[in-house]
Coordinates of C-alpha atoms in Angstrom, one line a residue:
M101 CA -73.7 -62.4 26.5
T102 CA -75.1 -59.9 29.0
G103 CA -78.8 -59.8 28.6
A104 CA -81.4 -62.1 30.3
V105 CA -82.7 -63.2 27.0
P106 CA -80.0 -65.0 25.0
E107 CA -79.4 -64.1 21.4
Y108 CA -80.6 -66.9 19.1
I109 CA -77.7 -66.3 16.8
S110 CA -74.3 -64.7 17.3
A111 CA -73.9 -61.3 18.8
D112 CA -73.6 -59.6 15.5
G113 CA -76.3 -61.7 13.8
P114 CA -79.2 -60.3 11.8
L115 CA -82.1 -61.2 14.2
S116 CA -80.9 -59.0 17.0
G117 CA -84.3 -57.2 17.2
A118 CA -86.4 -60.4 17.2
E119 CA -84.8 -62.7 19.8
T120 CA -87.2 -61.7 22.6
R121 CA -90.2 -62.6 20.5
I122 CA -88.6 -65.8 19.2
V123 CA -87.9 -67.0 22.7
R124 CA -91.3 -66.0 24.0
N125 CA -93.0 -67.8 21.2
A126 CA -90.8 -70.8 21.5
A127 CA -91.6 -70.9 25.3
A128 CA -95.3 -70.8 24.6
L129 CA -95.0 -73.6 22.0
M130 CA -92.8 -75.6 24.3
A131 CA -95.4 -75.4 27.1
S132 CA -98.2 -76.6 24.8
Q133 CA -96.0 -79.3 23.2
L134 CA -95.0 -80.8 26.5
T135 CA -98.7 -81.1 27.3
T136 CA -99.7 -82.5 23.9
W137 CA -96.6 -84.7 24.0
A138 CA -97.8 -86.2 27.2
L139 CA -101.3 -86.7 25.8
A140 CA -100.0 -88.3 22.6
L141 CA -97.7 -90.6 24.6
V142 CA -100.7 -91.8 26.7
L143 CA -102.6 -92.6 23.5
A144 CA -99.6 -94.2 21.9
V145 CA -99.4 -96.6 24.9
V146 CA -103.1 -97.2 25.7
L147 CA -104.7 -97.5 22.2
P148 CA -102.5 -100.3 20.9
R149 CA -103.0 -102.3 24.1
Y150 CA -106.8 -102.2 23.8
L151 CA -107.1 -102.3 20.0
G152 CA -104.4 -104.7 18.9
P153 CA -102.1 -104.6 15.9
R154 CA -104.8 -105.2 13.2
A155 CA -107.1 -102.4 14.4
V156 CA -104.2 -100.0 14.8
G157 CA -103.1 -100.9 11.3
Q158 CA -106.5 -100.2 9.9
L159 CA -106.7 -96.8 11.6
Q160 CA -103.3 -96.0 10.4
L161 CA -104.1 -96.9 6.8
A162 CA -107.2 -94.7 6.7
T163 CA -105.3 -91.9 8.4
T164 CA -102.4 -92.2 5.8
V165 CA -104.7 -92.0 2.8
W166 CA -106.5 -89.0 4.1
T167 CA -103.2 -87.3 5.0
I168 CA -102.1 -87.6 1.4
V169 CA -105.4 -86.2 0.2
F170 CA -105.2 -83.4 2.7
S171 CA -101.8 -82.3 1.4
V172 CA -103.2 -82.1 -2.2
V173 CA -106.4 -80.3 -1.2
A174 CA -104.5 -77.8 1.0
F175 CA -102.4 -77.0 -2.2
G176 CA -99.3 -75.9 -0.1
S177 CA -101.1 -72.8 1.1
E178 CA -100.2 -73.1 4.8
M179 CA -96.6 -71.9 4.6
M180 CA -97.5 -69.4 2.0
L181 CA -100.1 -67.9 4.3
T182 CA -97.7 -67.7 7.2
K183 CA -95.0 -66.0 5.2
E184 CA -97.3 -63.5 3.5
I185 CA -99.2 -62.6 6.6
A186 CA -95.9 -62.1 8.5
R187 CA -94.8 -59.8 5.7
R188 CA -98.1 -58.1 4.8
P189 CA -100.6 -58.5 7.7
Q190 CA -103.0 -56.0 6.1
Q191 CA -103.8 -58.7 3.4
A192 CA -104.8 -61.4 5.9
A193 CA -108.6 -61.2 5.5
R194 CA -108.5 -61.5 1.7
L195 CA -106.0 -64.4 1.8
L196 CA -107.9 -66.3 4.4
C197 CA -111.3 -66.2 2.7
T198 CA -109.9 -67.1 -0.6
V199 CA -107.7 -70.0 0.6
I200 CA -110.6 -71.5 2.6
F201 CA -112.9 -71.4 -0.4
L202 CA -110.4 -73.0 -2.6
R203 CA -109.7 -75.8 -0.1
I204 CA -113.4 -76.7 0.1
I205 CA -113.7 -76.8 -3.7
F206 CA -110.6 -79.1 -3.9
F207 CA -112.0 -81.3 -1.1
V208 CA -114.8 -82.5 -3.3
G209 CA -112.3 -83.9 -5.7
G210 CA -110.4 -85.5 -2.8
C211 CA -113.5 -87.3 -1.7
L212 CA -113.9 -88.8 -5.2
A213 CA -110.3 -90.0 -5.2
V214 CA -110.7 -91.7 -1.8
S215 CA -113.9 -93.4 -3.0
L216 CA -112.1 -94.9 -5.9
Y217 CA -109.2 -96.1 -3.7
I218 CA -111.6 -97.8 -1.3
G219 CA -113.4 -99.6 -4.1
A220 CA -110.1 -100.8 -5.5
V221 CA -108.3 -102.0 -2.3
T222 CA -110.8 -103.1 0.4
A223 CA -114.2 -104.5 1.1
D224 CA -113.6 -104.7 4.9
S225 CA -116.6 -103.0 6.6
V226 CA -114.5 -101.6 9.5
Q227 CA -111.8 -100.3 7.1
V228 CA -114.5 -98.6 5.0
S229 CA -116.1 -97.0 8.1
L230 CA -112.8 -95.6 9.2
F231 CA -112.3 -94.0 5.8
V232 CA -115.8 -92.4 6.0
I233 CA -115.5 -91.1 9.5
L234 CA -112.1 -89.6 9.1
G235 CA -113.3 -88.0 5.9
M236 CA -115.8 -86.1 7.9
A237 CA -113.0 -84.6 9.9
Q238 CA -111.2 -83.2 6.8
P239 CA -113.2 -80.0 6.2
L240 CA -112.7 -79.1 9.9
L241 CA -109.0 -79.8 9.7
L242 CA -108.6 -77.9 6.4
T243 CA -110.2 -74.7 7.8
A244 CA -108.4 -75.0 11.2
N245 CA -105.1 -75.3 9.4
V246 CA -105.7 -72.0 7.6
L247 CA -106.5 -70.2 10.8
Q248 CA -103.4 -71.7 12.5
A249 CA -101.2 -70.5 9.6
A250 CA -102.6 -67.0 10.0
L251 CA -101.9 -67.0 13.8
Q252 CA -98.4 -68.2 13.1
G253 CA -97.9 -65.3 10.6
F254 CA -99.1 -62.9 13.2
Q255 CA -96.6 -64.6 15.6
R256 CA -99.4 -65.4 18.0
M257 CA -97.9 -68.7 19.1
Q258 CA -99.5 -68.5 22.5
S259 CA -102.9 -68.7 20.9
I260 CA -101.9 -71.7 18.9
A261 CA -100.6 -73.3 22.0
V262 CA -103.9 -72.8 23.9
A263 CA -106.0 -74.1 21.0
T264 CA -103.8 -77.1 20.5
V265 CA -103.9 -78.1 24.2
I266 CA -107.7 -77.8 24.3
S267 CA -108.4 -79.9 21.2
K268 CA -105.7 -82.6 22.0
A269 CA -107.0 -82.9 25.6
L270 CA -110.6 -83.4 24.4
Y271 CA -109.6 -85.9 21.7
T272 CA -107.4 -87.8 24.2
L273 CA -110.2 -88.0 26.8
M274 CA -112.8 -89.2 24.3
A275 CA -110.5 -91.8 22.7
L276 CA -109.5 -93.2 26.0
L277 CA -113.1 -93.4 27.3
A278 CA -114.1 -95.1 24.0
V279 CA -111.5 -97.9 24.2
I280 CA -111.7 -98.4 28.0
A281 CA -115.5 -98.8 27.7
G282 CA -114.9 -101.5 25.1
F283 CA -115.9 -99.6 21.9
N284 CA -114.1 -100.5 18.7
V285 CA -111.6 -98.5 16.6
E286 CA -114.4 -96.6 14.8
W287 CA -115.2 -94.6 18.0
V288 CA -111.6 -93.5 18.1
A289 CA -112.1 -92.0 14.7
V290 CA -115.2 -90.3 15.9
A291 CA -113.1 -88.8 18.7
T292 CA -110.8 -87.4 16.0
V293 CA -113.7 -85.6 14.4
I294 CA -114.8 -84.0 17.7
G295 CA -111.2 -83.0 18.5
N296 CA -110.8 -81.3 15.1
A297 CA -114.1 -79.4 15.6
A298 CA -112.9 -78.2 19.0
H299 CA -109.5 -77.1 17.5
L300 CA -111.3 -75.1 14.8
C301 CA -113.5 -73.3 17.3
A302 CA -110.6 -72.5 19.6
L303 CA -108.5 -71.1 16.7
A304 CA -111.4 -69.0 15.5
V305 CA -111.9 -67.5 18.9
C306 CA -108.1 -66.7 19.1
L307 CA -107.9 -65.2 15.6
F308 CA -111.0 -63.0 15.6
P309 CA -109.7 -60.3 17.8
V310 CA -106.5 -60.0 15.7
V311 CA -108.3 -59.5 12.3
R312 CA -111.6 -58.0 13.4
A313 CA -110.7 -54.4 12.6
N314 CA -109.7 -55.1 9.0
W315 CA -111.9 -58.1 8.3
R316 CA -113.7 -58.2 5.0
W317 CA -115.6 -61.2 3.6
G318 CA -115.0 -61.9 -0.1
F319 CA -113.4 -64.0 -2.7
S320 CA -111.1 -62.7 -5.4
I321 CA -110.3 -64.7 -8.6
R322 CA -107.1 -62.7 -8.9
T323 CA -106.1 -63.5 -5.3
A324 CA -107.1 -67.2 -5.9
R325 CA -104.9 -67.4 -9.0
W326 CA -102.0 -65.7 -7.2
S327 CA -102.4 -68.0 -4.1
I328 CA -102.3 -71.1 -6.2
V329 CA -99.2 -70.0 -8.1
A330 CA -97.4 -68.7 -4.9
S331 CA -98.2 -71.9 -3.1
A332 CA -97.0 -74.2 -5.9
P333 CA -93.5 -74.7 -4.5
F334 CA -94.9 -75.4 -1.1
L335 CA -97.4 -77.8 -2.6
A336 CA -94.7 -79.7 -4.3
S337 CA -92.7 -79.8 -1.1
A338 CA -95.8 -80.9 0.9
L339 CA -96.7 -83.6 -1.5
L340 CA -93.1 -84.9 -1.5
V341 CA -92.9 -84.8 2.3
I342 CA -96.2 -86.6 2.7
A343 CA -95.5 -89.1 0.0
Y344 CA -92.1 -89.6 1.6
Q345 CA -93.5 -90.2 5.0
E346 CA -96.6 -92.2 4.1
T347 CA -95.5 -94.5 1.3
S348 CA -94.0 -96.9 3.8
V349 CA -97.5 -97.5 5.2
I350 CA -99.0 -98.0 1.7
V351 CA -96.2 -100.4 0.7
I352 CA -96.5 -102.5 3.9
A353 CA -100.3 -102.7 3.4
M354 CA -99.8 -103.8 -0.2
V355 CA -97.0 -106.3 0.5
L356 CA -98.1 -107.6 3.9
D357 CA -101.2 -106.8 5.9
A358 CA -102.9 -104.5 8.4
Q359 CA -101.1 -106.3 11.3
A360 CA -97.7 -105.4 9.9
V361 CA -98.9 -101.8 9.4
G362 CA -99.8 -101.8 13.1
W363 CA -96.3 -102.9 14.2
F364 CA -94.8 -100.2 12.1
S365 CA -97.3 -97.6 13.2
V366 CA -96.7 -98.1 16.9
A367 CA -92.9 -97.6 16.5
R368 CA -93.4 -94.6 14.2
T369 CA -95.9 -93.0 16.5
L370 CA -93.4 -93.2 19.4
T371 CA -90.6 -91.6 17.4
A372 CA -93.0 -88.9 16.1
T373 CA -93.7 -87.8 19.6
L374 CA -90.0 -86.9 19.9
L375 CA -90.0 -84.5 16.9
F376 CA -91.5 -81.6 18.9
I377 CA -88.1 -80.0 19.7
P378 CA -87.1 -79.0 16.1
A379 CA -90.8 -78.2 15.3
I380 CA -91.0 -75.8 18.2
L381 CA -87.7 -74.1 17.5
M382 CA -88.4 -73.6 13.8
T383 CA -92.1 -72.7 14.2
A384 CA -91.0 -69.8 16.4
V385 CA -88.1 -68.7 14.2
Y386 CA -89.6 -69.1 10.8
P387 CA -91.9 -66.0 10.7
A388 CA -89.2 -63.7 12.1
A389 CA -86.6 -65.1 9.7
A390 CA -88.9 -64.7 6.7
K391 CA -89.6 -61.1 7.6
R392 CA -85.9 -60.2 8.2
H393 CA -85.0 -61.8 4.9
L394 CA -87.6 -59.6 3.1
E395 CA -85.9 -56.6 4.7
G396 CA -82.6 -57.6 3.2
A397 CA -80.9 -59.3 6.2
Q398 CA -78.6 -62.2 5.5
V399 CA -80.3 -64.5 8.0
L400 CA -79.2 -68.0 6.7
P401 CA -75.5 -68.5 7.7
A402 CA -75.6 -67.6 11.4
L403 CA -79.1 -69.0 11.9
A404 CA -78.2 -72.3 10.2
A405 CA -75.0 -72.8 12.1
R406 CA -76.7 -72.4 15.5
S407 CA -79.7 -74.5 14.6
V408 CA -77.6 -77.4 13.3
R409 CA -75.5 -77.4 16.5
L410 CA -78.5 -77.1 18.8
M411 CA -80.4 -79.9 17.0
L412 CA -77.3 -82.2 17.2
L413 CA -77.0 -81.6 20.9
C414 CA -80.7 -82.6 21.4
A415 CA -80.9 -85.4 18.8
M416 CA -77.9 -87.5 19.8
P417 CA -79.0 -88.6 23.3
I418 CA -82.7 -89.0 22.2
A419 CA -81.8 -91.2 19.2
L420 CA -79.3 -93.4 20.9
G421 CA -81.4 -93.6 24.0
V422 CA -84.4 -94.8 22.0
A423 CA -82.2 -97.3 20.1
V424 CA -80.8 -99.1 23.1
T425 CA -84.1 -99.2 25.0
A426 CA -86.4 -100.0 22.1
E427 CA -87.0 -103.7 22.7
P428 CA -87.6 -103.6 26.5
M429 CA -89.7 -100.4 26.0
V430 CA -92.0 -102.1 23.5
S431 CA -92.3 -105.2 25.7
L432 CA -93.2 -103.1 28.7
L433 CA -95.7 -100.8 26.9
Y434 CA -97.5 -103.1 24.5
G435 CA -96.8 -106.7 25.5
E436 CA -96.1 -109.7 23.3
K437 CA -98.5 -108.8 20.4
F438 CA -96.2 -105.9 19.4
L439 CA -92.8 -107.5 20.0
P440 CA -91.9 -107.1 16.3
S441 CA -92.2 -103.3 16.8
G442 CA -89.0 -103.3 18.9
A443 CA -86.6 -103.7 16.0
V444 CA -88.6 -101.1 14.0
L445 CA -88.3 -98.6 16.9
M446 CA -84.6 -99.2 17.2
V447 CA -84.0 -98.2 13.6
L448 CA -86.4 -95.3 13.6
G449 CA -84.8 -94.0 16.8
L450 CA -81.4 -93.8 15.1
S451 CA -82.9 -92.0 12.2
L452 CA -83.9 -89.1 14.4
I453 CA -80.3 -87.8 14.3
A454 CA -80.8 -86.9 10.6
T455 CA -84.5 -86.1 10.9
Y456 CA -83.9 -83.3 13.3
Q457 CA -81.6 -81.7 10.8
T458 CA -83.9 -82.1 7.8
I459 CA -86.7 -80.4 9.7
V460 CA -84.5 -77.4 10.5
L461 CA -83.1 -77.2 7.0
A462 CA -86.6 -77.2 5.4
F463 CA -87.8 -74.3 7.5
L464 CA -84.6 -72.3 7.0
L465 CA -84.5 -72.6 3.3
A466 CA -88.2 -71.7 3.0
A467 CA -87.7 -68.6 5.1
V468 CA -85.1 -67.3 2.6
D469 CA -87.2 -68.3 -0.5
R470 CA -85.1 -71.3 -1.4
Q471 CA -87.9 -73.9 -1.0
A472 CA -87.7 -74.8 -4.7
T473 CA -84.2 -76.2 -4.2
W474 CA -85.4 -78.2 -1.2
V475 CA -88.2 -79.5 -3.3
T476 CA -85.7 -80.7 -5.9
I477 CA -83.8 -82.7 -3.3
Q478 CA -87.1 -84.3 -2.1
A479 CA -88.2 -85.1 -5.6
V480 CA -85.0 -87.0 -6.3
A481 CA -85.2 -88.8 -2.9
L482 CA -88.8 -89.9 -3.2
P483 CA -88.6 -92.5 -6.0
V484 CA -85.4 -93.9 -4.5
K485 CA -87.2 -94.3 -1.2
I486 CA -90.2 -96.0 -2.8
L487 CA -87.9 -98.5 -4.4
L488 CA -86.1 -99.0 -1.1
D489 CA -89.4 -99.6 0.6
L490 CA -90.5 -102.3 -1.9
A491 CA -87.1 -104.0 -1.8
L492 CA -86.5 -103.9 1.9
V493 CA -90.0 -104.7 3.1
W494 CA -90.0 -107.8 0.9
S495 CA -86.4 -108.8 1.9
C496 CA -86.8 -108.3 5.6
Q497 CA -90.1 -110.2 5.6
N498 CA -88.4 -113.1 3.9
F499 CA -85.1 -113.1 5.7
L500 CA -86.1 -111.6 9.1
E501 CA -89.8 -112.4 9.2
N502 CA -90.4 -108.7 10.0
G503 CA -91.1 -106.6 6.8
A504 CA -91.8 -103.5 8.9
V505 CA -88.1 -103.3 9.7
G506 CA -87.4 -102.8 6.0
A507 CA -89.6 -99.8 5.9
A508 CA -87.7 -98.3 8.9
V509 CA -84.3 -98.9 7.3
S510 CA -85.6 -97.2 4.1
I511 CA -86.6 -94.2 6.2
A512 CA -83.2 -94.0 8.0
V513 CA -81.2 -94.2 4.7
S514 CA -83.3 -91.6 3.0
E515 CA -83.2 -89.2 6.0
V516 CA -79.4 -89.3 6.1
A517 CA -79.1 -88.7 2.3
I518 CA -81.5 -85.7 2.4
A519 CA -79.7 -84.2 5.4
V520 CA -76.4 -84.5 3.7
A521 CA -77.8 -82.9 0.5
G522 CA -79.4 -80.1 2.6
M523 CA -76.1 -79.3 4.4
R524 CA -74.5 -78.8 1.0
L525 CA -77.0 -76.1 0.2
L526 CA -75.8 -74.0 3.1
P527 CA -73.6 -71.0 2.2
K528 CA -69.9 -71.8 2.1
G529 CA -68.3 -71.3 5.5
T530 CA -71.6 -71.8 7.5
L531 CA -70.1 -74.8 9.3
S532 CA -66.5 -74.6 10.3
R533 CA -63.8 -76.8 11.8
A534 CA -64.9 -75.6 15.2
D535 CA -68.4 -77.0 14.5
A536 CA -66.9 -80.4 13.5
G537 CA -65.1 -80.5 16.9
Y538 CA -68.3 -79.5 18.6
G539 CA -70.1 -82.4 16.9
A540 CA -67.4 -84.9 17.8
R541 CA -67.7 -84.0 21.5
V542 CA -71.5 -84.3 21.4
V543 CA -71.3 -87.7 19.7
F544 CA -68.8 -89.0 22.2
A545 CA -71.0 -87.8 25.1
A546 CA -74.0 -89.5 23.6
V547 CA -72.2 -92.8 22.9
T548 CA -71.0 -92.9 26.4
M549 CA -74.5 -92.3 27.6
A550 CA -75.8 -95.1 25.4
A551 CA -73.2 -97.5 26.8
A552 CA -74.3 -96.7 30.3
V553 CA -78.0 -97.2 29.5
W554 CA -77.3 -100.5 27.8
L555 CA -75.6 -101.9 30.9
V556 CA -78.6 -101.2 33.2
R557 CA -81.6 -101.4 30.8
D558 CA -82.6 -104.9 31.9
A559 CA -82.6 -104.0 35.5
S560 CA -85.1 -101.1 35.3
L561 CA -86.1 -99.0 32.3
L562 CA -86.8 -96.0 34.4
F563 CA -83.4 -96.3 36.1
A564 CA -81.8 -96.7 32.7
V565 CA -83.4 -93.4 31.5
L566 CA -82.4 -91.5 34.6
A567 CA -78.9 -92.9 34.3
G568 CA -78.7 -91.8 30.7
V569 CA -79.8 -88.2 31.5
V570 CA -77.2 -87.9 34.3
V571 CA -74.4 -89.4 32.2
Y572 CA -75.1 -87.3 29.2
I573 CA -75.4 -84.0 31.1
G574 CA -72.2 -84.9 33.0
M575 CA -70.3 -85.7 29.8
V576 CA -71.5 -82.6 28.1
A577 CA -70.4 -80.5 31.0
V578 CA -67.0 -82.2 31.4
M579 CA -66.2 -82.0 27.7
R580 CA -67.7 -78.6 27.2
A581 CA -69.7 -80.0 24.4
A582 CA -72.5 -77.4 24.6
D583 CA -72.2 -73.9 23.3
P584 CA -72.8 -71.5 26.2
E585 CA -75.3 -69.5 24.1
D586 CA -77.2 -72.7 23.3
V587 CA -77.4 -73.5 27.0
A588 CA -78.5 -69.9 27.7
L589 CA -81.2 -70.1 25.0
M590 CA -82.6 -73.4 26.4
K591 CA -82.6 -72.0 30.0
S592 CA -84.5 -69.0 28.8
V593 CA -87.1 -71.0 26.9
I594 CA -87.6 -73.3 29.9
S595 CA -87.9 -70.4 32.3
R596 CA -90.5 -68.7 30.1
T597 CA -92.3 -72.1 29.7
A598 CA -92.6 -72.4 33.4
S599 CA -94.0 -68.9 33.7
R600 CA -96.7 -69.9 31.2
A601 CA -97.8 -73.0 32.9
S602 CA -101.3 -71.5 33.4
L603 CA -103.5 -71.5 30.3
R604 CA -105.4 -68.5 31.6
R605 CA -102.3 -66.4 31.9
R606 CA -101.2 -67.3 28.4
V607 CA -104.5 -66.3 27.0
G608 CA -104.3 -63.0 28.9
E609 CA -100.8 -62.3 27.4

């Protein structure tokens, strides 16, 4: 490799004209994600300490129900918009108006469904208030989601980064002020509404200059019908993903109580903050890959091989590091009320190895119009996971006195199964014997790191983390476990991230 910007795929790969934009977009997203990751981590630590397991569980239950409703109301249009605008930007205005109108219509039905659910499952005044307040945030979120999909299609990731940082910072500030001042969990929900409003305004400001020249207000029945049909595979996928992710919360709430939901929620929130790496990579790659596929390029084999290797390199140390430090970490961050969350975090941490790969595979298959196959895998996995949730939550509660662990085990088993099935969808020869050797070296380096962290974790958690970083980097270097092009890519993204540390400069660019 001779250029300053590394090739995302091999030297003769099909994305040779897009690497610069991919790396630039990935760098912008990395900068924003590092900021929002820090903000999310602060909330993940502070809110449970002030609110306690029960209030955290109530907030999570309301969030989960509205997340499921959102996925139905959005009808899978986000990824459709991104792909179509990336391919046919001149159609953006018509698509945006039509999709927003459809979402608002569908939202009315969503409100009715939530009302029926509330009447059937709870009479708790705080729980009902949380449902109502978070419901007020949904129209804002539905519209902002459309604008973000459009910006992603135009490959304006810097604008998305700025809008995300502004809204997350405002939400974090207001939520922290609310709990520190002694207000209850309902005020945290109010902060969510205000944060969503800020996100919508920021995205609108960023998108307007892009579409202003060709903007036309209007609604087309023909476009609406086409949008619904074209989004159907994405809707099925989104519903399956959301049901897959959120059924654990519903099952825990049904079998146990809000406190157990709180234990599970804390661990899941911590692991969710670690998913930004595959999300950044694929958010930057997806539009370019979709466009190149439309032009006839065979993007999947080379792109998949590099993505799988890079995600394994990142996931192994994170997953094993979280697993071996889970219990002391929970004790340090949340105290005795959340001690049952330690075992949950350990299992969910290990599941990240497979989760990183499933995120990558989902984006890659959508980019080459094979999302229907991915949906089939998820459709098969969902009922199995629900049965696992029911069986394992009940079993772990009765035998381990911690039913939340059962939900975590169910997630881990399901993630592994989906990742294996997804790998089998890759073209023959995508992964070679050399890739197997690469994976073995990465695994050995990560296991060595985990052993070192385990030995010193009781002395100091900070020292254990630093020791893990040093040991892993050293082992990777000694064993040559990192592909030189992967290292060059990460260096380039980090370098560009540093150059975008100023929000003003990123807006200007």
